Amino acid sequence: MQYGSWGYKVNWNRYRSTGDGYGGCDGVEIGHGTAALPANEAGRKWWATSS
């Protein structure tokens, strides 16, 4: 058994607007990646193994 906080893994993308300034949805991706965010809760995790 293991006790701890495992958090969340999220993907992100960053865009630069190429629109006309009126809130258009077009853009050019200028970065992307993943981030690990902490969890607000801790808990137990267990698994079974063959003997």
Short mmCIF file of N, CA and C in Angstrom, two decimals:
data_model
loop_
_atom_site.label_atom_id
_atom_site.label_comp_id
_atom_site.label_asym_id
_atom_site.label_seq_id
_atom_site.Cartn_x
_atom_site.Cartn_y
_atom_site.Cartn_z
N MET A 1 0.86 -1.17 0.00
CA MET A 1 0.00 0.00 0.00
C MET A 1 0.90 1.23 0.00
N GLN A 2 0.41 2.28 -0.62
CA GLN A 2 1.16 3.53 -0.69
C GLN A 2 0.23 4.67 -0.31
N TYR A 3 0.74 5.63 0.44
CA TYR A 3 -0.04 6.79 0.85
C TYR A 3 0.62 8.04 0.28
N GLY A 4 -0.18 8.94 -0.27
CA GLY A 4 0.41 10.16 -0.79
C GLY A 4 -0.59 10.97 -1.58
N SER A 5 -0.07 11.96 -2.28
CA SER A 5 -0.86 12.83 -3.15
C SER A 5 -0.28 12.74 -4.54
N TRP A 6 -1.11 12.38 -5.52
CA TRP A 6 -0.60 12.13 -6.86
C TRP A 6 -0.85 13.27 -7.83
N GLY A 7 -1.72 14.16 -7.54
CA GLY A 7 -1.93 15.32 -8.38
C GLY A 7 -2.57 15.01 -9.72
N TYR A 8 -2.42 15.96 -10.65
CA TYR A 8 -3.06 15.87 -11.96
C TYR A 8 -2.03 16.19 -13.03
N LYS A 9 -2.19 15.56 -14.18
CA LYS A 9 -1.36 15.86 -15.34
C LYS A 9 -2.25 16.55 -16.36
N VAL A 10 -1.84 17.71 -16.85
CA VAL A 10 -2.63 18.45 -17.83
C VAL A 10 -1.77 18.80 -19.03
N ASN A 11 -2.40 18.89 -20.18
CA ASN A 11 -1.75 19.36 -21.40
C ASN A 11 -2.14 20.82 -21.63
N TRP A 12 -1.23 21.61 -22.18
CA TRP A 12 -1.54 23.01 -22.45
C TRP A 12 -1.02 23.39 -23.83
N ASN A 13 -1.69 24.39 -24.41
CA ASN A 13 -1.28 24.98 -25.69
C ASN A 13 -1.36 26.49 -25.55
N ARG A 14 -0.42 27.20 -26.16
CA ARG A 14 -0.45 28.66 -26.15
C ARG A 14 -0.51 29.15 -27.59
N TYR A 15 -1.40 30.13 -27.82
CA TYR A 15 -1.61 30.64 -29.17
C TYR A 15 -1.37 32.14 -29.22
N ARG A 16 -0.93 32.61 -30.36
CA ARG A 16 -0.82 34.05 -30.63
C ARG A 16 -1.92 34.39 -31.61
N SER A 17 -2.68 35.40 -31.29
CA SER A 17 -3.80 35.80 -32.15
C SER A 17 -3.29 36.41 -33.44
N THR A 18 -3.93 36.03 -34.53
CA THR A 18 -3.62 36.64 -35.83
C THR A 18 -4.87 37.30 -36.39
N GLY A 19 -5.88 37.45 -35.53
CA GLY A 19 -7.17 37.97 -35.97
C GLY A 19 -7.16 39.48 -36.16
N ASP A 20 -8.36 39.99 -36.37
CA ASP A 20 -8.54 41.42 -36.66
C ASP A 20 -8.82 42.23 -35.40
N GLY A 21 -8.69 41.63 -34.22
CA GLY A 21 -8.93 42.36 -32.99
C GLY A 21 -10.38 42.31 -32.51
N TYR A 22 -11.22 41.55 -33.18
CA TYR A 22 -12.62 41.46 -32.80
C TYR A 22 -12.95 40.12 -32.14
N GLY A 23 -11.97 39.46 -31.55
CA GLY A 23 -12.22 38.22 -30.84
C GLY A 23 -12.34 37.00 -31.72
N GLY A 24 -11.69 37.02 -32.86
CA GLY A 24 -11.72 35.85 -33.74
C GLY A 24 -11.04 34.65 -33.11
N CYS A 25 -11.31 33.48 -33.61
CA CYS A 25 -10.78 32.24 -33.05
C CYS A 25 -9.53 31.75 -33.77
N ASP A 26 -9.05 32.49 -34.75
CA ASP A 26 -7.87 32.03 -35.45
C ASP A 26 -6.62 32.39 -34.65
N GLY A 27 -5.54 31.66 -34.86
CA GLY A 27 -4.30 31.92 -34.15
C GLY A 27 -3.23 30.95 -34.58
N VAL A 28 -2.01 31.23 -34.12
CA VAL A 28 -0.87 30.40 -34.44
C VAL A 28 -0.34 29.83 -33.12
N GLU A 29 -0.18 28.52 -33.06
CA GLU A 29 0.35 27.91 -31.84
C GLU A 29 1.81 28.29 -31.67
N ILE A 30 2.15 28.79 -30.50
CA ILE A 30 3.53 29.19 -30.23
C ILE A 30 4.16 28.36 -29.11
N GLY A 31 3.41 27.44 -28.52
CA GLY A 31 3.98 26.57 -27.50
C GLY A 31 2.97 25.54 -27.04
N HIS A 32 3.48 24.43 -26.50
CA HIS A 32 2.62 23.40 -25.93
C HIS A 32 3.46 22.54 -25.00
N GLY A 33 2.80 21.81 -24.15
CA GLY A 33 3.52 20.93 -23.23
C GLY A 33 2.59 20.30 -22.22
N THR A 34 3.17 19.75 -21.17
CA THR A 34 2.41 19.14 -20.09
C THR A 34 2.85 19.76 -18.78
N ALA A 35 1.97 19.72 -17.79
CA ALA A 35 2.28 20.23 -16.46
C ALA A 35 1.71 19.29 -15.42
N ALA A 36 2.40 19.17 -14.29
CA ALA A 36 1.91 18.37 -13.17
C ALA A 36 1.40 19.33 -12.10
N LEU A 37 0.12 19.22 -11.77
CA LEU A 37 -0.49 20.09 -10.78
C LEU A 37 -0.73 19.31 -9.49
N PRO A 38 -0.55 19.95 -8.34
CA PRO A 38 -0.76 19.23 -7.09
C PRO A 38 -2.24 18.98 -6.81
N ALA A 39 -2.52 17.96 -6.05
CA ALA A 39 -3.89 17.65 -5.64
C ALA A 39 -4.17 18.29 -4.28
N ASN A 40 -5.44 18.54 -4.00
CA ASN A 40 -5.84 19.09 -2.72
C ASN A 40 -6.00 18.02 -1.66
N GLU A 41 -6.01 16.76 -2.06
CA GLU A 41 -6.27 15.67 -1.14
C GLU A 41 -5.16 14.62 -1.22
N ALA A 42 -5.03 13.86 -0.16
CA ALA A 42 -4.11 12.74 -0.13
C ALA A 42 -4.93 11.48 0.11
N GLY A 43 -4.35 10.35 -0.21
CA GLY A 43 -5.10 9.11 -0.02
C GLY A 43 -4.21 7.89 -0.10
N ARG A 44 -4.84 6.73 -0.09
CA ARG A 44 -4.14 5.46 -0.14
C ARG A 44 -4.35 4.80 -1.49
N LYS A 45 -3.33 4.09 -1.94
CA LYS A 45 -3.41 3.37 -3.19
C LYS A 45 -2.82 1.99 -2.94
N TRP A 46 -3.48 0.94 -3.41
CA TRP A 46 -2.95 -0.41 -3.21
C TRP A 46 -3.17 -1.24 -4.45
N TRP A 47 -2.45 -2.34 -4.55
CA TRP A 47 -2.53 -3.22 -5.69
C TRP A 47 -2.20 -4.63 -5.21
N ALA A 48 -2.65 -5.61 -5.95
CA ALA A 48 -2.42 -7.00 -5.61
C ALA A 48 -1.34 -7.57 -6.52
N THR A 49 -0.51 -8.42 -5.97
CA THR A 49 0.52 -9.08 -6.77
C THR A 49 0.31 -10.59 -6.66
N SER A 50 0.74 -11.31 -7.66
CA SER A 50 0.63 -12.77 -7.60
C SER A 50 1.76 -13.32 -6.72
N SER A 51 1.45 -14.38 -5.98
CA SER A 51 2.48 -14.93 -5.09
C SER A 51 2.93 -16.30 -5.54
#
